[in-house]
PDB file of C-alpha atoms and ligand atoms in Angstrom:
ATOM      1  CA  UNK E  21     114.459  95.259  73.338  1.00 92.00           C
ATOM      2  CA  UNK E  22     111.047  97.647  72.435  1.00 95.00           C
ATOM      3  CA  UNK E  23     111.844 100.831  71.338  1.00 97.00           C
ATOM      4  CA  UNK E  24     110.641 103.559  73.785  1.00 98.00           C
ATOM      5  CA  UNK E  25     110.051 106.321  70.915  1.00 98.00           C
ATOM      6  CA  UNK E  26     106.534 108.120  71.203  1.00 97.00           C
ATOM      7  CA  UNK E  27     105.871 106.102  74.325  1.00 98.00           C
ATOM      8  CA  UNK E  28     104.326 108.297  77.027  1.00 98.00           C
ATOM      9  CA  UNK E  29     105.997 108.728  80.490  1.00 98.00           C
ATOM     10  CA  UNK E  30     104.998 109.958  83.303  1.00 99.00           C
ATOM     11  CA  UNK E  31     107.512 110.585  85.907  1.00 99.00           C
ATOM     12  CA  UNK E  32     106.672 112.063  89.695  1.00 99.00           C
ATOM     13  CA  UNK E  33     109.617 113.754  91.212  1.00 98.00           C
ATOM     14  CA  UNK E  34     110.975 115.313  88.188  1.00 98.00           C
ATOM     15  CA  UNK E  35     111.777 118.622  89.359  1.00 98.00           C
ATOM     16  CA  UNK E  36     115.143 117.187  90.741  1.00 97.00           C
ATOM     17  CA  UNK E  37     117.757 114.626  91.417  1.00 97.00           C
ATOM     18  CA  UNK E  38     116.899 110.741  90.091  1.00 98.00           C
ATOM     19  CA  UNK E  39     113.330 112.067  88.807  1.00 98.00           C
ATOM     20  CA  UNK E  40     114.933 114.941  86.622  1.00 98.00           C
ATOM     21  CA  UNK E  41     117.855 112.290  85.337  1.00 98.00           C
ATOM     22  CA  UNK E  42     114.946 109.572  84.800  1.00 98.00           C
ATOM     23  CA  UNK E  43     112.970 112.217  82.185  1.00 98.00           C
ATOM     24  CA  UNK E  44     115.810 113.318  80.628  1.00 98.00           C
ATOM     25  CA  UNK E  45     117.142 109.517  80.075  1.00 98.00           C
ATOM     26  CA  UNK E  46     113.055 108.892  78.388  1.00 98.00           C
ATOM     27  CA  UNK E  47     113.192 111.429  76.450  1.00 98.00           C
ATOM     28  CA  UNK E  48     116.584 111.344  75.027  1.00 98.00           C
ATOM     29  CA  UNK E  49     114.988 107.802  73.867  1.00 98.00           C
ATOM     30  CA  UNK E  50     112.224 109.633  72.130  1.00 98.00           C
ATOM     31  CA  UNK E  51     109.397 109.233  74.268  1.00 98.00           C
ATOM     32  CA  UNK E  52     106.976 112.188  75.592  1.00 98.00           C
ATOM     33  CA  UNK E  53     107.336 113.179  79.043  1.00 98.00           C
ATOM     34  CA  UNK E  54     105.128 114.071  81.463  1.00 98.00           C
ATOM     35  CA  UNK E  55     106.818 115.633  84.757  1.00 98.00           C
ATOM     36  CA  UNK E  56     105.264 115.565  87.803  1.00 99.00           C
ATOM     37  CA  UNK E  57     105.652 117.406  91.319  1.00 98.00           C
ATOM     38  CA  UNK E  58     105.141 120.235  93.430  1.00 98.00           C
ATOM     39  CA  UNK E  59     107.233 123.038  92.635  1.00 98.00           C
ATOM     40  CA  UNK E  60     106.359 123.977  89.377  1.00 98.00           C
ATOM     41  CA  UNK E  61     109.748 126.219  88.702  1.00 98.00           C
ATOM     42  CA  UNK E  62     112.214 123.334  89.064  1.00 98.00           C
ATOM     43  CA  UNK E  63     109.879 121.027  86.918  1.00 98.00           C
ATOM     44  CA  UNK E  64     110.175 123.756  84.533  1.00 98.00           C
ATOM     45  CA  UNK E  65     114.078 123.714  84.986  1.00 98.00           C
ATOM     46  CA  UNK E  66     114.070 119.950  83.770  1.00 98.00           C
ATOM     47  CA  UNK E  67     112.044 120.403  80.977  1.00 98.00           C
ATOM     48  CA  UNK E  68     114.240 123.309  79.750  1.00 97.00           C
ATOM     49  CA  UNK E  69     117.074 121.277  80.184  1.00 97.00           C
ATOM     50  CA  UNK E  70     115.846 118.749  77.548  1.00 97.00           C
ATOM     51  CA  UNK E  71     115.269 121.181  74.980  1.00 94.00           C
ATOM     52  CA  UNK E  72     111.670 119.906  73.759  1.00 89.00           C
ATOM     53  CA  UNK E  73     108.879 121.524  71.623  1.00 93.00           C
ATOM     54  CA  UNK E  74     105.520 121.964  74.363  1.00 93.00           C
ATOM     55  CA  UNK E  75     103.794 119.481  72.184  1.00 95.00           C
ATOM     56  CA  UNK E  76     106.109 116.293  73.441  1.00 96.00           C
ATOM     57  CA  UNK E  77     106.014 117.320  77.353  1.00 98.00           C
ATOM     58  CA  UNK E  78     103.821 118.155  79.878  1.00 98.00           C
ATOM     59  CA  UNK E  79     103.980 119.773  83.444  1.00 98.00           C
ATOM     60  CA  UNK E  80     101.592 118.767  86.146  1.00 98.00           C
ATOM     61  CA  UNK E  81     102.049 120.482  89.520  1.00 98.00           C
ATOM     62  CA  UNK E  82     100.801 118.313  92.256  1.00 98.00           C
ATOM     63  CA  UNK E  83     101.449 116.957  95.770  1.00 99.00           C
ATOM     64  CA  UNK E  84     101.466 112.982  95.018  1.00 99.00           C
ATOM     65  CA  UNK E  85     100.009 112.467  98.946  1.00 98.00           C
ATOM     66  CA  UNK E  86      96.484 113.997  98.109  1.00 98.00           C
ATOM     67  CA  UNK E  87      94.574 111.589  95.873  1.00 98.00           C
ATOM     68  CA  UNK E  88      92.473 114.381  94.053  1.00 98.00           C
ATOM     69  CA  UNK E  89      96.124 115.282  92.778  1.00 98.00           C
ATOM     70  CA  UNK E  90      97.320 112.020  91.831  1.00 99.00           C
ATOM     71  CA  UNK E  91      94.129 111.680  89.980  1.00 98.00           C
ATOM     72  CA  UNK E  92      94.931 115.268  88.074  1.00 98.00           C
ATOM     73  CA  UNK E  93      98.156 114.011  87.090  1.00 99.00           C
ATOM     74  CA  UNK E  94      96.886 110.986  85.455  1.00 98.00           C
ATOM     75  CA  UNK E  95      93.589 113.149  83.596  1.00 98.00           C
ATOM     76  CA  UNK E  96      96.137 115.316  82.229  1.00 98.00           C
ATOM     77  CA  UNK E  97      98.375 113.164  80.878  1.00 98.00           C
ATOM     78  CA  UNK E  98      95.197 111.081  79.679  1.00 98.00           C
ATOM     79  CA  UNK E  99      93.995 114.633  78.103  1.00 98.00           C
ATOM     80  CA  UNK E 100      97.203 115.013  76.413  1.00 98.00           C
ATOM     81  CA  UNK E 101      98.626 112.494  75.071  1.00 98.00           C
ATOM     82  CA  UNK E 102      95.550 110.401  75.220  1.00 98.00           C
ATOM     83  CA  UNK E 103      97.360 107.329  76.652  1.00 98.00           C
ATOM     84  CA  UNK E 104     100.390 106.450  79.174  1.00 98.00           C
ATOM     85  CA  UNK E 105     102.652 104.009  78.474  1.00 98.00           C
ATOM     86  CA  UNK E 106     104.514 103.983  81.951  1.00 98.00           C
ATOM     87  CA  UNK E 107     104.313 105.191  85.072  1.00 99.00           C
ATOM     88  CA  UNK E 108     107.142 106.096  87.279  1.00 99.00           C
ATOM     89  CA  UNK E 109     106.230 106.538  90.912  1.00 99.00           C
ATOM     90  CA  UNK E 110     109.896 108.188  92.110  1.00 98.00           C
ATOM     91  CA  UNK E 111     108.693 111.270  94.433  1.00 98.00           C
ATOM     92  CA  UNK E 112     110.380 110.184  97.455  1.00 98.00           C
ATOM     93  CA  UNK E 113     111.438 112.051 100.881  1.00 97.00           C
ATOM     94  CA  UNK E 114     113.643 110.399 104.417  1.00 96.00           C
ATOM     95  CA  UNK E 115     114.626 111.661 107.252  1.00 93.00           C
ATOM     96  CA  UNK E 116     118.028 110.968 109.053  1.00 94.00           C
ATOM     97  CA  UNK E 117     117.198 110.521 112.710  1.00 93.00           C
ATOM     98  CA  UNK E 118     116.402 108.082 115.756  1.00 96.00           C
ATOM     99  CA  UNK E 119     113.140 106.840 115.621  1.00 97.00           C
ATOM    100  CA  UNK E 120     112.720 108.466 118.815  1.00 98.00           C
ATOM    101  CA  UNK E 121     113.480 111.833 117.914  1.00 97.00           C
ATOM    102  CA  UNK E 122     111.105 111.430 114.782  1.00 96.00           C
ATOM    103  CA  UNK E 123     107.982 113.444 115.102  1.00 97.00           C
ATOM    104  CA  UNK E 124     104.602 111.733 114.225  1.00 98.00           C
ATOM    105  CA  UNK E 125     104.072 114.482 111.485  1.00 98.00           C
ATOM    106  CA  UNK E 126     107.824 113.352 109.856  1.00 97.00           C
ATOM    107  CA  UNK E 127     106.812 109.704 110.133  1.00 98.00           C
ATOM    108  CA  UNK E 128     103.242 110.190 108.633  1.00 98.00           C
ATOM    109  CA  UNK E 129     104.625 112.508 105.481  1.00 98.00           C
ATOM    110  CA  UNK E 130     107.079 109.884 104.574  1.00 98.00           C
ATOM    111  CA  UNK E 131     104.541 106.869 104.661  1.00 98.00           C
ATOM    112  CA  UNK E 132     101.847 109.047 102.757  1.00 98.00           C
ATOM    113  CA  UNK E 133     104.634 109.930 100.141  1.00 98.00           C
ATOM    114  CA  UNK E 134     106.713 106.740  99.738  1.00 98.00           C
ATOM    115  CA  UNK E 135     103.798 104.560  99.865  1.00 99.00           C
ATOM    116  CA  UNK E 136     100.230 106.063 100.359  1.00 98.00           C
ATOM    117  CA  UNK E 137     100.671 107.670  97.511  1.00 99.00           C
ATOM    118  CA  UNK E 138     101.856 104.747  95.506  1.00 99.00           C
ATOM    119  CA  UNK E 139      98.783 103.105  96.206  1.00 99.00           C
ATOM    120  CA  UNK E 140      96.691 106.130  95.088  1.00 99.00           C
ATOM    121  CA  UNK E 141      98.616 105.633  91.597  1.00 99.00           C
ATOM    122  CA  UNK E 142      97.772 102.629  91.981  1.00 99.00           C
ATOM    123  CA  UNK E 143      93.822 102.669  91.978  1.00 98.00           C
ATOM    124  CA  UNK E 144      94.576 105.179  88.856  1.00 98.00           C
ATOM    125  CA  UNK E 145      96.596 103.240  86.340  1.00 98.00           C
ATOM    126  CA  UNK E 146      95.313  99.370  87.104  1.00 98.00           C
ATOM    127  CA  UNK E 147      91.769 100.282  85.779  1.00 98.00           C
ATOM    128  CA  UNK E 148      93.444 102.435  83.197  1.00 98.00           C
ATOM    129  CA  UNK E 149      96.382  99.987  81.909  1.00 98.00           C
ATOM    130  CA  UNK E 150      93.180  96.962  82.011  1.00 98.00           C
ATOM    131  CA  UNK E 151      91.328  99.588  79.205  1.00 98.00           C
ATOM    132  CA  UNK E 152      94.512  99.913  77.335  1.00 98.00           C
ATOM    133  CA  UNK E 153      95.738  96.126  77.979  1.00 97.00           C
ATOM    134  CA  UNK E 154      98.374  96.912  78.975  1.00 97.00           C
ATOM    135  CA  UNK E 155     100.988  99.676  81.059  1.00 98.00           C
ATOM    136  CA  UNK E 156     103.828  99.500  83.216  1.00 98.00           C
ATOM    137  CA  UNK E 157     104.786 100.962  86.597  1.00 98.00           C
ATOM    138  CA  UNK E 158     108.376 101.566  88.020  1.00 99.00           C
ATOM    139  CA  UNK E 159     108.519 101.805  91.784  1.00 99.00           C
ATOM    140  CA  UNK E 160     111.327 103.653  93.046  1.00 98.00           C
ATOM    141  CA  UNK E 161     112.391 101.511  96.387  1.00 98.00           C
ATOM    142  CA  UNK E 162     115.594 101.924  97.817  1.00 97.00           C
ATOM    143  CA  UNK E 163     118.325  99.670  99.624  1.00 96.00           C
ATOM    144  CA  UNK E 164     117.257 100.783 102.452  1.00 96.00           C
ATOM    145  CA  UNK E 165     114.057  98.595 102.138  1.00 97.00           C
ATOM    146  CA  UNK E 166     116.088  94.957 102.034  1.00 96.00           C
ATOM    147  CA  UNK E 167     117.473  95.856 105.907  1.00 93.00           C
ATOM    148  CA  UNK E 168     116.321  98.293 108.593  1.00 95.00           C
ATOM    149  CA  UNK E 169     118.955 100.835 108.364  1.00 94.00           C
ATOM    150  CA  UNK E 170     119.540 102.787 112.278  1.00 95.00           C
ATOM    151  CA  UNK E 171     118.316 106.067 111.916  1.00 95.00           C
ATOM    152  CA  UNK E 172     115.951 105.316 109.279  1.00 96.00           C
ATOM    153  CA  UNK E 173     113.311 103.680 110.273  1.00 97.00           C
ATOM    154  CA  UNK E 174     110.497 105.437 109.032  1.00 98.00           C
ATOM    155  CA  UNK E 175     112.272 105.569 105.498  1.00 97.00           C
ATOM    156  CA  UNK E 176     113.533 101.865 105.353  1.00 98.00           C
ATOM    157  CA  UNK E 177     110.525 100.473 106.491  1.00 98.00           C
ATOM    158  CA  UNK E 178     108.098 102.604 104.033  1.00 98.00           C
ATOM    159  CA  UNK E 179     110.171 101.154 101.500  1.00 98.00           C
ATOM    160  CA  UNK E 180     110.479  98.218 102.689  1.00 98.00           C
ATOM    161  CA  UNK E 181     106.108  97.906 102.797  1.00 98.00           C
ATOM    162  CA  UNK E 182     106.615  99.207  98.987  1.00 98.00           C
ATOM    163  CA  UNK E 183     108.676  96.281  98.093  1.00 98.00           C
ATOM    164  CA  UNK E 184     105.847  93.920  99.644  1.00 98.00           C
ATOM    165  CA  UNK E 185     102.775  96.344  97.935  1.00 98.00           C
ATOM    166  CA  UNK E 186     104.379  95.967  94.574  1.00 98.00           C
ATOM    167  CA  UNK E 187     104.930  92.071  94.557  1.00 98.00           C
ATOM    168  CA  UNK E 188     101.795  91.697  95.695  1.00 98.00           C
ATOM    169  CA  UNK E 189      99.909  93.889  93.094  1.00 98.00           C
ATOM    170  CA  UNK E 190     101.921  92.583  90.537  1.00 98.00           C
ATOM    171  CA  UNK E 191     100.709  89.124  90.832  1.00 98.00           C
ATOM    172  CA  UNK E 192      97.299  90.258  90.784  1.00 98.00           C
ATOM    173  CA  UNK E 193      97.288  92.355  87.289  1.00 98.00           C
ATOM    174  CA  UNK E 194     100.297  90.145  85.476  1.00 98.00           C
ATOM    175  CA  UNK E 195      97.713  88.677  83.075  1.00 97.00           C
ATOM    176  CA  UNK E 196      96.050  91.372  82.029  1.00 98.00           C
ATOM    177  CA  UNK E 197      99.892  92.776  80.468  1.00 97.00           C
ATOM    178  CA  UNK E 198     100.878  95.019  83.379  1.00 98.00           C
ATOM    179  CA  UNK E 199     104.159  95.182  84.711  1.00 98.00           C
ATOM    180  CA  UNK E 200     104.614  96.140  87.707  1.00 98.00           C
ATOM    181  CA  UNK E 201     108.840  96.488  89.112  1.00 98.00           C
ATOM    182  CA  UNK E 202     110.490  97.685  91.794  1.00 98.00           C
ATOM    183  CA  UNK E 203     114.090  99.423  91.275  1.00 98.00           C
ATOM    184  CA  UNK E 204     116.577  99.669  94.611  1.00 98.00           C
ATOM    185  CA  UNK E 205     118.995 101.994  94.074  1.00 97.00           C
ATOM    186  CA  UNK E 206     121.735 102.417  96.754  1.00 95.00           C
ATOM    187  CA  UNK E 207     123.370 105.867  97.764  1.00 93.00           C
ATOM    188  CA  UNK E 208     122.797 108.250  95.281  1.00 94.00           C
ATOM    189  CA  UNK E 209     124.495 111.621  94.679  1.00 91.00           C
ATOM    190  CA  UNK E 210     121.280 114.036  95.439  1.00 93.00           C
ATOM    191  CA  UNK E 211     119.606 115.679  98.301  1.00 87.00           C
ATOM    192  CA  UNK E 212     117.328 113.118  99.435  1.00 86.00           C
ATOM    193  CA  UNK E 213     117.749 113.083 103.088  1.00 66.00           C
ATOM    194  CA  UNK E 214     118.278 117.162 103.622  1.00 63.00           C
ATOM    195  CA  UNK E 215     114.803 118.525 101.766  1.00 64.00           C
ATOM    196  CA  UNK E 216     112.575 116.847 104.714  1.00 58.00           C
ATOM    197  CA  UNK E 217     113.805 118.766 107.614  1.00 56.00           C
ATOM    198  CA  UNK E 218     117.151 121.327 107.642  1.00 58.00           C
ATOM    199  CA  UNK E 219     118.501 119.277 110.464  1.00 60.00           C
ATOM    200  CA  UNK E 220     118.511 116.410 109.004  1.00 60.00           C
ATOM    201  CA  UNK E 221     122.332 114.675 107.573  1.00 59.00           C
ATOM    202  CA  UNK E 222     122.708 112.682 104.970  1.00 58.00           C
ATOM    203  CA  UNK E 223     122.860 109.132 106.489  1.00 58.00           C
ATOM    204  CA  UNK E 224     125.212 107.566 104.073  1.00 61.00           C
ATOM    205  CA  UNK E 225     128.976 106.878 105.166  1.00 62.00           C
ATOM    206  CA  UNK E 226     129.279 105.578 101.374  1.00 65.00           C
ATOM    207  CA  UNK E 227     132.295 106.715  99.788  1.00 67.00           C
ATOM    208  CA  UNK E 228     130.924 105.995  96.603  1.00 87.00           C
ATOM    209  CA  UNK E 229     127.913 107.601  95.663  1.00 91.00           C
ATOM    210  CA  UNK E 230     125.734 106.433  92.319  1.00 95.00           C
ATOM    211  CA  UNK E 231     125.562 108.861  90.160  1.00 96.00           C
ATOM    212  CA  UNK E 232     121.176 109.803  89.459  1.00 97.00           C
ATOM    213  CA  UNK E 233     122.380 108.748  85.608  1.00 98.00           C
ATOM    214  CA  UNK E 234     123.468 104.929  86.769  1.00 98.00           C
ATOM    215  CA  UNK E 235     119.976 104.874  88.087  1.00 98.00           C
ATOM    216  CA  UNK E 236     118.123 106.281  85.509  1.00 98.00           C
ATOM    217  CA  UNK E 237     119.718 104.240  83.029  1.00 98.00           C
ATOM    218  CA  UNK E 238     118.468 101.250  85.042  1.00 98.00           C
ATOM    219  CA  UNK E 239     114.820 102.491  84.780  1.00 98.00           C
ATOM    220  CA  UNK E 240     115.339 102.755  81.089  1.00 98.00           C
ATOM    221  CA  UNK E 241     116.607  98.909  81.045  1.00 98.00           C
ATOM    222  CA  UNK E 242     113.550  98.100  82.917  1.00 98.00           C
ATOM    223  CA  UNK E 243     111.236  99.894  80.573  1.00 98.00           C
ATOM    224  CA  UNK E 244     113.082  98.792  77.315  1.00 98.00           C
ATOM    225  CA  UNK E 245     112.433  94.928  78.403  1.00 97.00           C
ATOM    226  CA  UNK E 246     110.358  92.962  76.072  1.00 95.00           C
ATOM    227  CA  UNK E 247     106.511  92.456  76.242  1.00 90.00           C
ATOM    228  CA  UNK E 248     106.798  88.879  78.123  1.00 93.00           C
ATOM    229  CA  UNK E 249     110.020  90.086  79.808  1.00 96.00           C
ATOM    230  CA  UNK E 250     109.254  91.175  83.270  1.00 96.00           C
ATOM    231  CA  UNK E 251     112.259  91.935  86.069  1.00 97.00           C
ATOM    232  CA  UNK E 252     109.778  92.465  89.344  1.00 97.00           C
ATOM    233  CA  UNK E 253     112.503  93.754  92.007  1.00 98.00           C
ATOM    234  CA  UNK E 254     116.375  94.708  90.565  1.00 98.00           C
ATOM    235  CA  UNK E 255     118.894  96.269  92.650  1.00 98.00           C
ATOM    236  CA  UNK E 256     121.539  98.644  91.323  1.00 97.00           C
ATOM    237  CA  UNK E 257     124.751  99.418  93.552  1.00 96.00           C
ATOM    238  CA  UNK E 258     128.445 100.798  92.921  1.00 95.00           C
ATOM    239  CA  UNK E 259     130.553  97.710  91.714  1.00 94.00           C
ATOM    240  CA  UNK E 260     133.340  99.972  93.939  1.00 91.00           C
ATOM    241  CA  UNK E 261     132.684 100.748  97.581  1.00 80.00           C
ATOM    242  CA  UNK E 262     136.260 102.494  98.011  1.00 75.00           C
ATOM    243  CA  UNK E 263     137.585 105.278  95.710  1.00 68.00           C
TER     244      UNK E 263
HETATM  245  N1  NAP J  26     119.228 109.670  96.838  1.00 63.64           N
HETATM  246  C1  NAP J  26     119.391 108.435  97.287  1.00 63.64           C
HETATM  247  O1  NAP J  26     120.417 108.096  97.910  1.00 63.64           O
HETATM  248  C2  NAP J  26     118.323 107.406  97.026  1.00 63.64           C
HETATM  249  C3  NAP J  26     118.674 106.056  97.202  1.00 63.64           C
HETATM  250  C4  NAP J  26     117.698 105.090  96.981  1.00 63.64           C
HETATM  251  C5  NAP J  26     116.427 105.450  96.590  1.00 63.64           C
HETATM  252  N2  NAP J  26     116.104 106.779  96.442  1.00 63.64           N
HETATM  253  C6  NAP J  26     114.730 107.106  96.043  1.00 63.64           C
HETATM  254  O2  NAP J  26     114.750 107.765  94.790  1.00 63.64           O
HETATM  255  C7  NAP J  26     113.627 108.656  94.692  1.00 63.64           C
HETATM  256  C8  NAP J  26     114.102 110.041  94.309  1.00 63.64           C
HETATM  257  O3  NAP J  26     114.980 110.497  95.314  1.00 63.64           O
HETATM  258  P1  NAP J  26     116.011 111.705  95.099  1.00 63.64           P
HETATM  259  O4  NAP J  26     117.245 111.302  95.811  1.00 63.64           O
HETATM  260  O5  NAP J  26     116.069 112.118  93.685  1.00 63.64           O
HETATM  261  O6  NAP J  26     115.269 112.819  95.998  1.00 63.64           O
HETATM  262  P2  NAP J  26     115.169 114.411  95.853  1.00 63.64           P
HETATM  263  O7  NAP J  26     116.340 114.959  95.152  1.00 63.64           O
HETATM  264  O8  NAP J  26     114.850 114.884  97.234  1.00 63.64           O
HETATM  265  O9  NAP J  26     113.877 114.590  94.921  1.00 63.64           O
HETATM  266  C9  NAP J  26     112.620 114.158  95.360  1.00 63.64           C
HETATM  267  C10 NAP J  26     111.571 114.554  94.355  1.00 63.64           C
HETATM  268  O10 NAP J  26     110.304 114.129  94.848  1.00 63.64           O
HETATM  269  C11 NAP J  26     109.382 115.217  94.780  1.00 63.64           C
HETATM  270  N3  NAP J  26     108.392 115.093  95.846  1.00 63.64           N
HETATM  271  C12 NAP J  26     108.592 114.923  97.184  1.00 63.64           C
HETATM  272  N4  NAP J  26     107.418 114.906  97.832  1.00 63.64           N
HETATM  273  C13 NAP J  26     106.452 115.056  96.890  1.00 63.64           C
HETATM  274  C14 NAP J  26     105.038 115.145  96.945  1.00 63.64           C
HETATM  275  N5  NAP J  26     104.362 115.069  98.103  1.00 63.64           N
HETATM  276  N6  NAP J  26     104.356 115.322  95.786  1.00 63.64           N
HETATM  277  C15 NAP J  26     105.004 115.412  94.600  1.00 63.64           C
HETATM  278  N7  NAP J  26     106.344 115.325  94.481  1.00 63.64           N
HETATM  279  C16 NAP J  26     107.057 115.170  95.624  1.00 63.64           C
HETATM  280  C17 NAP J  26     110.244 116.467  94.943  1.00 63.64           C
HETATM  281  O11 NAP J  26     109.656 117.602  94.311  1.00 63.64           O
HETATM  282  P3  NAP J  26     108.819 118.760  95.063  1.00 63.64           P
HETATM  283  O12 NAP J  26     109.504 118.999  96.376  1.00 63.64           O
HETATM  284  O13 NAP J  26     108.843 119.911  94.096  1.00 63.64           O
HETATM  285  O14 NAP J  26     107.433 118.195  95.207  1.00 63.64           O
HETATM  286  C18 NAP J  26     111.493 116.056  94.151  1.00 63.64           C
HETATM  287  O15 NAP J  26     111.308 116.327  92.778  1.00 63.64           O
HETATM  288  C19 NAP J  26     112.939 108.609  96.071  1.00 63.64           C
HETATM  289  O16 NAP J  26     111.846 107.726  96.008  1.00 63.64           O
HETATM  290  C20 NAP J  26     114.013 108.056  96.978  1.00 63.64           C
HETATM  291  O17 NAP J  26     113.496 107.419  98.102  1.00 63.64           O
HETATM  292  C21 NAP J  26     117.039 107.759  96.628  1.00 63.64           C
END
């Protein structure tokens, strides 16, 4: 497996939940970090918590839905570090609630942030990666994307049109040493569904929750994959679903 030390990560979403866990896991591997997001005080908070020296991380603050900001994240990595290894597109935000119920604003922020957004990372990093030959991107789906879950529909089917995105970019830039993959984490122990909208539940009846280390683990197997080693979509679940 390739050795992740000095590699440079950038990782949206890393202010909290499976975005903080995923920089922590890269950097506890050795590589340099960049962390991505709006609020700049909880980014801060995860980059505290890993205890680096300023010259092996970086903080962007930046709203992943407006392209000019995308763009800003990737310059300053660029600026930086001067290259990026991998990309990890894991801002994410759902909403708990019938479709009907679902205002056009809720249904519009979760497309622009689950998969708008991906695509503006996307028009980014494939001209980039084609200069460096070669990068990889991580997609952070969700089970929720295999099957239309009730009372998600805006979230399962954003993810779901991620899933399809991905595989479909992926064949187009697999020659030219990109990976592309998509990870599908179940249920995970943060608060996904409640920063959206205050009224919002958490949707999941699971009694078994993974833990935003399980997952980020998986994102390191991904990334620690040999060069001609490519897993496109993987799936990661509780082996238990009782406690
Ligand atoms: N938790 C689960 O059960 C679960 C299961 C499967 C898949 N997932 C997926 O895993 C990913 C992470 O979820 P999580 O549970 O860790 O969620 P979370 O705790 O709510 O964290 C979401 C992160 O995304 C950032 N974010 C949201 N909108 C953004 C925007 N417009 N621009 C920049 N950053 C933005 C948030 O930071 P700011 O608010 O500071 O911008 C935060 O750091 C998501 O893609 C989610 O769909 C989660």
């Amino acid at each position: 497996m390739r050795s992740l030390r000095n590699k440079v990560v950038v990782v949206t979403g890393a202010g909290r939940g499976i975005g903080a866990a995923i920089t922590r896991h890269f950097f506890d591997e050795g590589a340099r970090v960049v962390l991505a997001a709006r609020n700049k005080k909880r980014l801060q908070e995860t980059a505290a918590s890993l205890g680096a020296d300023e010259k092996d991380y970086l903080i962007v603050t930046a709203d992943v839905t407006v392209r000019k900001q995308m763009k800003k994240i990737v310059l300053s990595a660029m600026k930086k570090f001067g290259q990026i290894d991998i990309f990890v597109n894991n801002a994410g935000v759902g909403i708990h609630k019938p479709l009907v119920k679902t205002t056009e604003k809720e249904f519009d922020v979760i497309f622009n942030t689950n998969l708008k957004a991906i695509y503006y990372s996307f028009l980014e990093l494939v001209p980039l990666f084609k200069k460096q030959a070669g990068g990889q991107i991580i997609n952070i789906s969700s089970g929720a994307g295999r099957i239309g879950v009730p009372g998600l529909a805006a979230y399962s089917s954003s993810k779901a049109a991620l899933n399809a995105f991905s595989e479909a970019v992926a064949g187009e830039v697999r020659n030219d040493n990109i990976k592309i993959s998509v990870l599908a984490p179940a249920s995970t122990d943060t608060n996904l569904m409640s920063n959206l909208s205050k009224k919002s539940k958490t949707p999941s009846k699971a009694a078994v929750k993974l833990t935003v280390d399980e997952v980020a683990e998986a994102v390191i197997f991904l990334a620690r994959q040999n060069t001609n080693a490519w897993t496109s979509t993987a799936d990661i679940r509780p082996l238990h679903i009782k406690k």
